[in-house]
Coordinates of C-alpha atoms and ligand atoms in Angstrom, one line a residue:
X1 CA 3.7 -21.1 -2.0
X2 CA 2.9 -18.9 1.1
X3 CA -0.8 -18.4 1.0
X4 CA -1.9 -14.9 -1.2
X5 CA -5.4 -13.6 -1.1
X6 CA -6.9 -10.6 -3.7
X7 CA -9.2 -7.9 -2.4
X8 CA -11.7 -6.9 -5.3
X9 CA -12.6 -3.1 -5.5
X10 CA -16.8 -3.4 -6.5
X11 CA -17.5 -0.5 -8.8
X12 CA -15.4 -0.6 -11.9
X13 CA -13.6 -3.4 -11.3
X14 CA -16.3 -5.9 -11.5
X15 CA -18.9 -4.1 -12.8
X16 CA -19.6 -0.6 -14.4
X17 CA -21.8 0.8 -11.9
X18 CA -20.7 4.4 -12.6
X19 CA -23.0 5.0 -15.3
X20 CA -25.9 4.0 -12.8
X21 CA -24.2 6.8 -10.3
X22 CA -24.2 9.1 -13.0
X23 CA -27.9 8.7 -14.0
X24 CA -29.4 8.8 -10.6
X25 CA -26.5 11.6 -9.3
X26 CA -27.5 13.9 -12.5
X27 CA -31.8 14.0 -11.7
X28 CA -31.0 15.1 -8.3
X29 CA -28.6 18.1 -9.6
X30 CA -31.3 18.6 -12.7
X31 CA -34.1 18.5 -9.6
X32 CA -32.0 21.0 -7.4
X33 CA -31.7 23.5 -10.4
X34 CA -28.1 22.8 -11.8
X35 CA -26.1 20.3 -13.9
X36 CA -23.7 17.1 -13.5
X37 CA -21.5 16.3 -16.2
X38 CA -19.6 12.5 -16.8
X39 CA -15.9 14.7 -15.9
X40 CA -17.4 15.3 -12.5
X41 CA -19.0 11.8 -12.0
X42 CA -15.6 10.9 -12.6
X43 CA -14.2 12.8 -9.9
X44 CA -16.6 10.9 -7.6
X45 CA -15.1 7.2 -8.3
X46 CA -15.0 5.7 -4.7
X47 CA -16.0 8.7 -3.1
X48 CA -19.0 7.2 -0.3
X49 CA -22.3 8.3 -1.1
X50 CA -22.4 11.6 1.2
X51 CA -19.1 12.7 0.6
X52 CA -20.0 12.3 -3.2
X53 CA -23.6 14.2 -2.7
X54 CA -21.3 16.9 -0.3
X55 CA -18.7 17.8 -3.5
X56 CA -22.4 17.7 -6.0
X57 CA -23.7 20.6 -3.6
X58 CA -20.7 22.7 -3.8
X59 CA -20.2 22.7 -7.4
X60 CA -23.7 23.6 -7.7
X61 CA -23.7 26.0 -5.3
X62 CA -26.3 24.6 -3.3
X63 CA -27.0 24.5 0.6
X64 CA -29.2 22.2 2.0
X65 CA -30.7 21.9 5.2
X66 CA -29.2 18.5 7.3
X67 CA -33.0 17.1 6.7
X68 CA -32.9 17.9 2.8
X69 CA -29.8 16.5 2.5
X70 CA -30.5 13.2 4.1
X71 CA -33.8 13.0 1.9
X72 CA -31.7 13.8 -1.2
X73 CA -29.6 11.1 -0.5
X74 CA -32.0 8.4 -0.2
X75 CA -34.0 9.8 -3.0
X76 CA -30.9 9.9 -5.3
X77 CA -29.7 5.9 -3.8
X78 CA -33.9 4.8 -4.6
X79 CA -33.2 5.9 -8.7
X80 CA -29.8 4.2 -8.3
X81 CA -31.2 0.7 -7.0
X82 CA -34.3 1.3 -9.9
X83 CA -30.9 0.6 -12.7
X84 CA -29.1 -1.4 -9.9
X85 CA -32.4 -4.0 -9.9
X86 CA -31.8 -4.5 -13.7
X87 CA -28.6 -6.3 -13.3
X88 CA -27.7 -9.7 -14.0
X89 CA -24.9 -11.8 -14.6
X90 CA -24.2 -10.3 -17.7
X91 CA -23.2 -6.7 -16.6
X92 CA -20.0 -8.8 -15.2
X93 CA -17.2 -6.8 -16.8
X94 CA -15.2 -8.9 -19.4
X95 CA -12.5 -11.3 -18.0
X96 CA -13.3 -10.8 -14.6
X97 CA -15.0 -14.2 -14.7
X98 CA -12.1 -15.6 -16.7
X99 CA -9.9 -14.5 -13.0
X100 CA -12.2 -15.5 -10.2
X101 CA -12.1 -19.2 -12.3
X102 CA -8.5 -19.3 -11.8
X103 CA -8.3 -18.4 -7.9
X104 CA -11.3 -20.8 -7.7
X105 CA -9.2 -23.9 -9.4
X106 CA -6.5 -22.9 -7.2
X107 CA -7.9 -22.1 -3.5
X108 CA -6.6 -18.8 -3.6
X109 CA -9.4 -16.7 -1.4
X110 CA -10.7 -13.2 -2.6
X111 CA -12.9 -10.6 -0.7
X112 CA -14.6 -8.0 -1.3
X113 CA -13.6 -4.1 -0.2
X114 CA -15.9 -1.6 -1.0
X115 CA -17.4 1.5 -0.2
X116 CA -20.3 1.2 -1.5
X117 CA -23.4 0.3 1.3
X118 CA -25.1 -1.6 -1.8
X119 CA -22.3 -3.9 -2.3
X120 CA -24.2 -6.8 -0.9
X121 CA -27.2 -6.7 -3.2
X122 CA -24.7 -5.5 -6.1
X123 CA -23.3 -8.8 -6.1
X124 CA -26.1 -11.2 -5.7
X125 CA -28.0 -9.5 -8.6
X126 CA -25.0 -10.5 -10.4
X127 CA -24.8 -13.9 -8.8
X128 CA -21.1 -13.5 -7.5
X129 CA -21.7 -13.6 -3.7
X130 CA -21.3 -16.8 -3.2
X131 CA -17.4 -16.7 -4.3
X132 CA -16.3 -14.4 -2.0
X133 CA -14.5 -15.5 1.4
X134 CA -15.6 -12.1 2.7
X135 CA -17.2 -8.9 2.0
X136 CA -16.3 -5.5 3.9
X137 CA -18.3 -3.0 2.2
X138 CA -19.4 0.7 3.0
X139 CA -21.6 -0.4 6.4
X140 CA -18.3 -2.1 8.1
X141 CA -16.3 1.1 7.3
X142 CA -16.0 4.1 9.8
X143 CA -12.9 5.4 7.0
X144 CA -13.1 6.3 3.8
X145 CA -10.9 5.4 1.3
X146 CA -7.6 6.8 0.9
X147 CA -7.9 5.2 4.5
X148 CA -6.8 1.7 4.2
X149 CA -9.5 0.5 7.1
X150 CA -11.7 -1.4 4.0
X151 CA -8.8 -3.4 2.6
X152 CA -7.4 -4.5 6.2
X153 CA -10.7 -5.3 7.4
X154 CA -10.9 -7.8 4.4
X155 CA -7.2 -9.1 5.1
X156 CA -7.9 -9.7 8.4
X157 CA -10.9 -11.8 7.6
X158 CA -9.5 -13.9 5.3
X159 CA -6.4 -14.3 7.6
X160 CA -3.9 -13.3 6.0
X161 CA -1.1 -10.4 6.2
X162 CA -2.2 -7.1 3.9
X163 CA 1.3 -7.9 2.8
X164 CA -0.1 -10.7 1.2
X165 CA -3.0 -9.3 -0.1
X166 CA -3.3 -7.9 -3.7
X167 CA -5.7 -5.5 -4.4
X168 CA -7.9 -4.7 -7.7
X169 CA -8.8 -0.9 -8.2
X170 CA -10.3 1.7 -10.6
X171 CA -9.9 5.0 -8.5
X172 CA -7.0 6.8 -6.9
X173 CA -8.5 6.8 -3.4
X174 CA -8.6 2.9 -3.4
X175 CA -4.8 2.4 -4.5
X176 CA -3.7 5.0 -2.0
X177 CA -5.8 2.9 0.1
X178 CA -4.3 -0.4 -1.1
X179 CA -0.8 1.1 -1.1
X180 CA -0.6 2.3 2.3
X181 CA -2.0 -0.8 3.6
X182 CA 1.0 -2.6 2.4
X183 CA -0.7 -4.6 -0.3
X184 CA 0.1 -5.1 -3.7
X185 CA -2.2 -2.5 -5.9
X186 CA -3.4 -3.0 -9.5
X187 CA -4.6 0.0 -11.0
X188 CA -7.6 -1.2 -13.4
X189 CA -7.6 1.8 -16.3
X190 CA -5.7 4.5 -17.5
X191 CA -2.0 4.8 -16.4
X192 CA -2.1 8.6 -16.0
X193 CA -4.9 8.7 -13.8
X194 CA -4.0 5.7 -11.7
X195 CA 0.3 5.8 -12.1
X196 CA 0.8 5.3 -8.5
X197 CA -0.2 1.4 -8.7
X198 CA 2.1 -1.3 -8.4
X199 CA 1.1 -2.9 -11.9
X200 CA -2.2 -1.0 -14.0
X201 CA -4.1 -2.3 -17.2
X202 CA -6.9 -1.0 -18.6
X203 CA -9.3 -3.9 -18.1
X204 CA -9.4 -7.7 -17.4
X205 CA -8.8 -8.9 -20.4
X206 CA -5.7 -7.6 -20.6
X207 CA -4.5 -9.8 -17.7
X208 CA -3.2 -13.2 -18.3
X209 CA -3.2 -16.3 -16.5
X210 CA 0.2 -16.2 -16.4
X211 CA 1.0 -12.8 -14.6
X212 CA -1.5 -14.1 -11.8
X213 CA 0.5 -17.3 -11.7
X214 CA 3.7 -15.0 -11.1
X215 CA 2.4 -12.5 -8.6
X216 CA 0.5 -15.1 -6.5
X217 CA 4.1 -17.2 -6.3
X218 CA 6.3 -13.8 -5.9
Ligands
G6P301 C1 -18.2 3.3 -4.9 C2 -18.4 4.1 -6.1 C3 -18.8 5.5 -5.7 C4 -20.0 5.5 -4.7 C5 -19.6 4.7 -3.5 C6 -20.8 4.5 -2.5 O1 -17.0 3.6 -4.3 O2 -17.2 4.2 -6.9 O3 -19.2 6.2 -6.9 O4 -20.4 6.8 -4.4 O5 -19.2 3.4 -3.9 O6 -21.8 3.7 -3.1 P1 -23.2 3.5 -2.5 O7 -23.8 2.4 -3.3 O8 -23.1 3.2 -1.1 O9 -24.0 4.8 -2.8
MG302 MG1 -14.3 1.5 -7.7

């Protein structure tokens, strides 16, 4: 078998991190004067952290000055690491465990592509660092996703062709991002949002053993 590596997207893939987002993302509209509802939060799934606060301010109808902004931002990321502290093991998201076992037993290697500049601490709250053959996250990116920089960053530190690579994704941006990198995308949740992956299921659990074995072979 010609060596295949997976690229893990952080947030909603691995863990639900989005409802943290949304906590700490809705006090800082509530503070500014207006609201932030879970369809918008949506609409900010691997967005980075200023574009996200850049689309908050414009449907609030907000300016800010380039030295309120920055201190929103780290105000709004402090209330996000007070949930993100919380974490353990078990905010894992079900069967994701069940995967990284297999490519473990096997030697396949994984890595980490995020945009998130927390991704780091994310994952050794929920003691999964170790695993991971690399981890590009949002402080080695100078693209956001659609951009496929994060995904062939990763490939190229686990040596191995992005034609090789198979990426894990819950937003649209990421499996543009995986898609025009070459890779192999799996959309992780609902087909109409994400149809333009190579394979999509709603979760882990719904992925077996035996379509890893295939598409790792293919
Ligand atoms: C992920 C999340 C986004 C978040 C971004 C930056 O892509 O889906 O909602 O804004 O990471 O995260 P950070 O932890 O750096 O604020
Ligand atoms: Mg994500």
């Amino acid at each position: 078998m010609s060596q295949k590596a997976i690229i893990f997207d952080l947030d909603g893939v691995i863990v639900d991190t989005a409802k943290f987002h949304f906590l700490a993302w809705k006090k800082l509209a509530n503070d500014l004067g207006f609201d932030f509802t879970k369809e918008q939060n949506e609409e900010l799934k691997g967005v980075s952290r200023v574009d996200s606060l850049k689309k908050i301010l414009n449907w609030g109808n907000k300016e800010l000055s380039e030295e309120e902004f920055n201190r929103q931002m780290q105000l709004k990321n402090e209330n996000y690491l007070s949930y993100v502290n919380e974490m353990d093991k078990g905010e894992v998201l079900p069967g994701v465990q069940k995967v990284l076992d297999y490519l473990e037993e096997n030697n396949i290697p994984y890595a980490l592509g995020s945009a998130s500049k927390n991704a780091r601490h994310i994952l050794e709250k929920i003691d999964l660092k170790d695993g991971f053959s690399a981890i590009v996250d949002g402080t080695d990116v100078s693209k956001a996703k659609p951009d496929p920089e994060v995904f062939l960053i990763a490939a190229e530190k686990l040596n191995v062709a992005p034609q090789k690579c198979i990426v894990f994704e819950d937003s649209v941006a990421g499996v543009q991002a995986a898609n025009k990198g070459e890779m192999t995308s799996i959309g992780i949740g609902e087909e109409k949002t994400l149809h333009e992956a190579d394979y999509i299921f709603n979760d882990f659990t719904e992925i077996s053993i035996e379509f890893l074995k295939n598409l790792l072979q293919k």
